[in-house]
Short mmCIF file of N, CA, C and O in Angstrom, two decimals:
data_model
loop_
_atom_site.label_atom_id
_atom_site.label_comp_id
_atom_site.label_asym_id
_atom_site.label_seq_id
_atom_site.Cartn_x
_atom_site.Cartn_y
_atom_site.Cartn_z
N ASP I 85 15.62 -3.30 11.30
CA ASP I 85 14.34 -3.12 10.66
C ASP I 85 14.15 -1.69 10.15
O ASP I 85 13.65 -1.47 9.07
N ASP I 86 14.54 -0.73 10.97
CA ASP I 86 14.34 0.67 10.62
C ASP I 86 15.10 1.07 9.37
O ASP I 86 14.58 1.79 8.52
N LEU I 87 16.33 0.60 9.25
CA LEU I 87 17.14 0.94 8.07
C LEU I 87 16.49 0.41 6.80
O LEU I 87 16.38 1.13 5.79
N LEU I 88 16.04 -0.83 6.84
CA LEU I 88 15.40 -1.41 5.66
C LEU I 88 14.08 -0.72 5.36
O LEU I 88 13.73 -0.51 4.19
N THR I 89 13.34 -0.35 6.38
CA THR I 89 12.07 0.37 6.17
C THR I 89 12.33 1.71 5.47
O THR I 89 11.63 2.08 4.53
N ARG I 90 13.36 2.42 5.91
CA ARG I 90 13.69 3.71 5.27
C ARG I 90 14.17 3.51 3.84
O ARG I 90 13.84 4.29 2.94
N TYR I 91 14.97 2.46 3.61
CA TYR I 91 15.45 2.13 2.27
C TYR I 91 14.27 1.83 1.34
O TYR I 91 14.19 2.35 0.23
N ALA I 92 13.34 0.99 1.82
CA ALA I 92 12.17 0.64 1.01
C ALA I 92 11.28 1.85 0.77
O ALA I 92 10.68 1.99 -0.30
N ALA I 93 11.18 2.74 1.75
CA ALA I 93 10.39 3.96 1.57
C ALA I 93 10.99 4.82 0.46
O ALA I 93 10.25 5.42 -0.34
N ALA I 94 12.31 4.86 0.37
CA ALA I 94 12.96 5.62 -0.71
C ALA I 94 12.65 4.98 -2.06
O ALA I 94 12.39 5.69 -3.04
N ILE I 95 12.64 3.65 -2.12
CA ILE I 95 12.28 2.96 -3.36
C ILE I 95 10.83 3.26 -3.70
O ILE I 95 10.49 3.57 -4.85
N GLY I 96 9.94 3.17 -2.70
CA GLY I 96 8.53 3.48 -2.92
C GLY I 96 8.32 4.89 -3.40
O GLY I 96 7.50 5.15 -4.30
N SER I 97 9.06 5.83 -2.85
CA SER I 97 8.96 7.22 -3.27
C SER I 97 9.38 7.40 -4.72
O SER I 97 8.74 8.13 -5.49
N GLU I 98 10.44 6.71 -5.10
CA GLU I 98 10.90 6.78 -6.49
C GLU I 98 9.86 6.19 -7.44
O GLU I 98 9.57 6.77 -8.49
N PHE I 99 9.29 5.05 -7.08
CA PHE I 99 8.25 4.43 -7.90
C PHE I 99 7.04 5.36 -8.02
O PHE I 99 6.51 5.55 -9.11
N ARG I 100 6.59 5.91 -6.89
CA ARG I 100 5.45 6.82 -6.90
C ARG I 100 5.75 8.04 -7.76
O ARG I 100 4.90 8.51 -8.52
N GLY I 101 6.97 8.57 -7.69
CA GLY I 101 7.37 9.72 -8.48
C GLY I 101 7.33 9.46 -9.98
O GLY I 101 7.17 10.38 -10.78
N LYS I 102 7.47 8.20 -10.35
CA LYS I 102 7.41 7.83 -11.76
C LYS I 102 6.01 7.43 -12.20
O LYS I 102 5.80 7.00 -13.32
N GLY I 103 5.05 7.54 -11.27
CA GLY I 103 3.67 7.25 -11.61
C GLY I 103 3.26 5.80 -11.39
O GLY I 103 2.15 5.42 -11.75
N ALA I 104 4.13 5.00 -10.81
CA ALA I 104 3.79 3.59 -10.56
C ALA I 104 3.04 3.48 -9.25
O ALA I 104 3.27 4.25 -8.32
N ASN I 105 2.14 2.53 -9.17
CA ASN I 105 1.42 2.32 -7.91
C ASN I 105 1.63 0.92 -7.34
O ASN I 105 1.02 0.56 -6.35
N VAL I 106 2.50 0.13 -7.97
CA VAL I 106 2.80 -1.21 -7.48
C VAL I 106 4.24 -1.57 -7.83
O VAL I 106 4.76 -1.16 -8.86
N ILE I 107 4.90 -2.29 -6.92
CA ILE I 107 6.23 -2.81 -7.17
C ILE I 107 6.17 -4.33 -7.07
O ILE I 107 5.57 -4.86 -6.14
N LEU I 108 6.72 -5.01 -8.06
CA LEU I 108 6.70 -6.47 -8.06
C LEU I 108 7.87 -6.97 -7.23
O LEU I 108 8.92 -7.34 -7.74
N GLY I 109 7.71 -6.99 -5.96
CA GLY I 109 8.74 -7.43 -5.04
C GLY I 109 8.30 -7.14 -3.63
O GLY I 109 7.29 -6.45 -3.42
N PRO I 110 8.93 -7.69 -2.69
CA PRO I 110 10.20 -8.41 -2.78
C PRO I 110 10.01 -9.89 -3.09
O PRO I 110 8.95 -10.46 -2.89
N SER I 111 11.09 -10.50 -3.57
CA SER I 111 11.13 -11.95 -3.72
C SER I 111 11.56 -12.53 -2.38
O SER I 111 12.54 -12.07 -1.81
N VAL I 112 10.85 -13.51 -1.88
CA VAL I 112 11.07 -13.93 -0.50
C VAL I 112 11.26 -15.43 -0.30
O VAL I 112 11.15 -15.91 0.82
N ASN I 113 11.55 -16.19 -1.30
CA ASN I 113 11.72 -17.63 -1.11
C ASN I 113 12.96 -17.91 -0.26
O ASN I 113 13.97 -17.23 -0.37
N VAL I 114 12.88 -18.90 0.60
CA VAL I 114 14.02 -19.29 1.44
C VAL I 114 15.01 -20.08 0.59
O VAL I 114 14.61 -20.95 -0.18
N HIS I 115 16.30 -19.81 0.74
CA HIS I 115 17.32 -20.55 0.00
C HIS I 115 17.33 -21.99 0.48
O HIS I 115 17.61 -22.26 1.64
N ARG I 116 17.06 -22.92 -0.41
CA ARG I 116 17.06 -24.33 -0.03
C ARG I 116 18.27 -25.06 -0.60
O ARG I 116 18.66 -26.09 -0.11
N THR I 117 18.82 -24.53 -1.65
CA THR I 117 19.98 -25.15 -2.27
C THR I 117 20.86 -24.05 -2.87
O THR I 117 20.35 -23.02 -3.31
N ALA I 118 22.13 -24.27 -2.88
CA ALA I 118 23.07 -23.22 -3.31
C ALA I 118 23.01 -22.94 -4.81
O ALA I 118 23.42 -21.87 -5.25
N TYR I 119 22.53 -23.85 -5.60
CA TYR I 119 22.57 -23.63 -7.05
C TYR I 119 21.27 -23.09 -7.63
O TYR I 119 21.10 -23.05 -8.84
N MET I 120 20.37 -22.65 -6.79
CA MET I 120 19.14 -22.04 -7.33
C MET I 120 19.50 -20.73 -8.03
O MET I 120 20.18 -19.88 -7.47
N GLY I 121 19.04 -20.57 -9.23
CA GLY I 121 19.44 -19.45 -10.06
C GLY I 121 19.00 -18.07 -9.60
O GLY I 121 19.54 -17.07 -10.01
N ARG I 122 18.00 -18.00 -8.73
CA ARG I 122 17.49 -16.70 -8.30
C ARG I 122 17.78 -16.38 -6.84
O ARG I 122 17.18 -15.49 -6.27
N ASN I 123 18.68 -17.11 -6.22
CA ASN I 123 18.98 -16.86 -4.80
C ASN I 123 19.38 -15.41 -4.56
O ASN I 123 19.05 -14.84 -3.52
N PHE I 124 20.08 -14.80 -5.49
CA PHE I 124 20.55 -13.43 -5.30
C PHE I 124 19.39 -12.44 -5.19
O PHE I 124 19.56 -11.35 -4.67
N GLU I 125 18.21 -12.81 -5.69
CA GLU I 125 17.06 -11.91 -5.65
C GLU I 125 16.29 -11.97 -4.33
O GLU I 125 15.54 -11.06 -4.02
N TYR I 126 16.45 -13.04 -3.58
CA TYR I 126 15.58 -13.28 -2.43
C TYR I 126 16.01 -12.47 -1.22
O TYR I 126 17.14 -12.52 -0.78
N LEU I 127 15.06 -11.77 -0.66
CA LEU I 127 15.30 -10.97 0.53
C LEU I 127 15.44 -11.85 1.77
O LEU I 127 16.14 -11.50 2.71
N SER I 128 14.81 -13.01 1.76
CA SER I 128 14.73 -13.82 2.97
C SER I 128 15.98 -14.63 3.28
O SER I 128 16.19 -15.00 4.43
N GLY I 129 16.79 -14.97 2.31
CA GLY I 129 18.01 -15.72 2.57
C GLY I 129 17.75 -17.11 3.11
O GLY I 129 16.80 -17.77 2.72
N GLU I 130 18.60 -17.56 4.03
CA GLU I 130 18.50 -18.93 4.55
C GLU I 130 17.74 -19.02 5.87
O GLU I 130 17.40 -20.11 6.31
N ASP I 131 17.49 -17.91 6.52
CA ASP I 131 16.86 -17.91 7.84
C ASP I 131 15.42 -17.43 7.74
O ASP I 131 15.17 -16.25 7.49
N PRO I 132 14.44 -18.31 7.92
CA PRO I 132 13.05 -17.90 7.78
C PRO I 132 12.62 -16.80 8.75
O PRO I 132 11.86 -15.91 8.38
N TYR I 133 13.13 -16.83 9.98
CA TYR I 133 12.77 -15.79 10.95
C TYR I 133 13.31 -14.44 10.51
O TYR I 133 12.58 -13.45 10.48
N LEU I 134 14.59 -14.38 10.18
CA LEU I 134 15.17 -13.13 9.72
C LEU I 134 14.48 -12.65 8.44
O LEU I 134 14.20 -11.47 8.28
N GLY I 135 14.20 -13.59 7.55
CA GLY I 135 13.50 -13.24 6.31
C GLY I 135 12.15 -12.61 6.57
O GLY I 135 11.76 -11.66 5.90
N SER I 136 11.42 -13.14 7.56
CA SER I 136 10.11 -12.57 7.86
C SER I 136 10.23 -11.15 8.41
O SER I 136 9.42 -10.28 8.10
N ARG I 137 11.24 -10.91 9.22
CA ARG I 137 11.47 -9.56 9.76
C ARG I 137 11.84 -8.58 8.64
O ARG I 137 11.35 -7.46 8.58
N LEU I 138 12.74 -9.01 7.75
CA LEU I 138 13.18 -8.14 6.66
C LEU I 138 12.03 -7.87 5.68
O LEU I 138 11.84 -6.74 5.23
N THR I 139 11.28 -8.92 5.38
CA THR I 139 10.17 -8.77 4.44
C THR I 139 9.12 -7.81 4.99
O THR I 139 8.62 -6.93 4.27
N SER I 140 8.78 -7.96 6.24
CA SER I 140 7.80 -7.07 6.87
C SER I 140 8.27 -5.62 6.84
O SER I 140 7.50 -4.72 6.47
N ALA I 141 9.52 -5.38 7.20
CA ALA I 141 10.05 -4.01 7.19
C ALA I 141 10.06 -3.43 5.78
O ALA I 141 9.71 -2.26 5.57
N TYR I 142 10.44 -4.24 4.80
CA TYR I 142 10.49 -3.78 3.41
C TYR I 142 9.10 -3.39 2.92
O TYR I 142 8.89 -2.32 2.35
N ILE I 143 8.13 -4.27 3.16
CA ILE I 143 6.77 -4.00 2.69
C ILE I 143 6.17 -2.79 3.40
O ILE I 143 5.50 -1.96 2.78
N GLN I 144 6.43 -2.64 4.69
CA GLN I 144 5.94 -1.46 5.41
C GLN I 144 6.53 -0.18 4.82
O GLN I 144 5.82 0.83 4.70
N GLY I 145 7.80 -0.21 4.46
CA GLY I 145 8.42 0.97 3.85
C GLY I 145 7.81 1.31 2.50
O GLY I 145 7.53 2.48 2.21
N ILE I 146 7.59 0.31 1.68
CA ILE I 146 6.96 0.53 0.37
C ILE I 146 5.55 1.10 0.56
O ILE I 146 5.17 2.08 -0.07
N HIS I 147 4.78 0.47 1.46
CA HIS I 147 3.40 0.91 1.70
C HIS I 147 3.34 2.33 2.26
O HIS I 147 2.36 3.04 2.02
N SER I 148 4.34 2.74 3.01
CA SER I 148 4.33 4.08 3.61
C SER I 148 4.33 5.18 2.56
O SER I 148 3.97 6.31 2.85
N GLU I 149 4.71 4.83 1.34
CA GLU I 149 4.72 5.81 0.25
C GLU I 149 3.52 5.66 -0.67
O GLU I 149 3.47 6.25 -1.74
N GLY I 150 2.54 4.86 -0.24
CA GLY I 150 1.33 4.69 -1.05
C GLY I 150 1.50 3.80 -2.25
O GLY I 150 0.74 3.89 -3.21
N VAL I 151 2.49 2.93 -2.21
CA VAL I 151 2.76 2.00 -3.30
C VAL I 151 2.50 0.59 -2.79
O VAL I 151 2.84 0.26 -1.66
N MET I 152 1.88 -0.25 -3.61
CA MET I 152 1.62 -1.64 -3.23
C MET I 152 2.86 -2.49 -3.48
O MET I 152 3.57 -2.28 -4.46
N ALA I 153 3.10 -3.45 -2.61
CA ALA I 153 4.20 -4.40 -2.77
C ALA I 153 3.61 -5.79 -3.00
O ALA I 153 2.65 -6.17 -2.34
N VAL I 154 4.17 -6.52 -3.94
CA VAL I 154 3.71 -7.87 -4.26
C VAL I 154 4.83 -8.84 -3.93
O VAL I 154 5.85 -8.88 -4.63
N ALA I 155 4.67 -9.61 -2.86
CA ALA I 155 5.69 -10.60 -2.49
C ALA I 155 5.69 -11.72 -3.53
O ALA I 155 4.65 -12.29 -3.84
N LYS I 156 6.86 -12.02 -4.06
CA LYS I 156 6.99 -13.01 -5.13
C LYS I 156 7.77 -14.22 -4.65
O LYS I 156 8.61 -14.13 -3.79
N HIS I 157 7.51 -15.34 -5.29
CA HIS I 157 8.29 -16.57 -5.12
C HIS I 157 8.32 -17.08 -3.69
O HIS I 157 9.29 -17.67 -3.26
N PHE I 158 7.26 -16.85 -2.92
CA PHE I 158 7.28 -17.28 -1.53
C PHE I 158 6.98 -18.76 -1.35
O PHE I 158 7.10 -19.28 -0.26
N ALA I 159 6.60 -19.44 -2.40
CA ALA I 159 6.36 -20.89 -2.31
C ALA I 159 6.53 -21.53 -3.67
O ALA I 159 6.22 -20.94 -4.70
N PHE I 160 7.05 -22.73 -3.67
CA PHE I 160 7.12 -23.57 -4.87
C PHE I 160 7.92 -22.96 -6.02
O PHE I 160 7.50 -22.99 -7.15
N ASN I 161 9.06 -22.39 -5.72
CA ASN I 161 9.91 -21.84 -6.77
C ASN I 161 11.32 -22.43 -6.64
O ASN I 161 12.30 -21.73 -6.69
N GLU I 162 11.41 -23.74 -6.44
CA GLU I 162 12.69 -24.38 -6.22
C GLU I 162 13.23 -25.14 -7.42
O GLU I 162 14.38 -25.52 -7.44
N GLN I 163 12.42 -25.39 -8.44
CA GLN I 163 12.85 -26.24 -9.54
C GLN I 163 13.85 -25.51 -10.42
O GLN I 163 13.56 -24.47 -10.98
N GLU I 164 15.03 -26.12 -10.57
CA GLU I 164 16.06 -25.56 -11.43
C GLU I 164 16.31 -26.41 -12.65
O GLU I 164 16.91 -25.98 -13.60
N THR I 165 15.87 -27.67 -12.63
CA THR I 165 16.05 -28.55 -13.78
C THR I 165 14.76 -28.64 -14.56
O THR I 165 13.66 -28.60 -13.99
N MET I 166 14.88 -28.70 -15.85
CA MET I 166 13.74 -28.83 -16.77
C MET I 166 12.71 -27.72 -16.56
O MET I 166 11.50 -27.96 -16.64
N GLN I 167 13.16 -26.51 -16.33
CA GLN I 167 12.22 -25.40 -16.12
C GLN I 167 11.36 -25.14 -17.35
O GLN I 167 10.20 -24.76 -17.24
N GLU I 168 11.92 -25.35 -18.53
CA GLU I 168 11.17 -25.08 -19.74
C GLU I 168 10.05 -26.09 -19.97
O GLU I 168 9.14 -25.84 -20.75
N ASN I 169 10.08 -27.23 -19.25
CA ASN I 169 9.06 -28.27 -19.43
C ASN I 169 8.06 -28.32 -18.28
O ASN I 169 7.27 -29.24 -18.21
N SER I 170 8.13 -27.38 -17.36
CA SER I 170 7.20 -27.41 -16.24
C SER I 170 6.44 -26.09 -16.17
O SER I 170 6.86 -25.09 -16.70
N SER I 171 5.31 -26.14 -15.51
CA SER I 171 4.52 -24.91 -15.40
C SER I 171 4.24 -24.60 -13.95
O SER I 171 4.40 -25.37 -13.06
#
C-alpha cells in the first residue's frame, strides 16, 4: 500500500505542478473477461479485495497532494460488442 501511495503522490504532485486540480482516474472495474478492451487500464485486476486496497492507496496518494481523484468504470463497463450502438 505504501509504495502505491507514494507513487500516486508523485503523480498528484506532477498534476498539481501543471495547474491541474483533478485526475480522471483510477479506472477500477474488475476484469470479468479476458477480451475486454480496457483491462490494461484497470487498477483493480481480477481480485476485488486487492483492487479495493490498491484503489484506496492510490486515491489517498493523489489526495495528499491536494488533487481530486475520480474513480472511473467501477460499474457497468463490460460491453465489448456493439459499443457504437449502446449508451
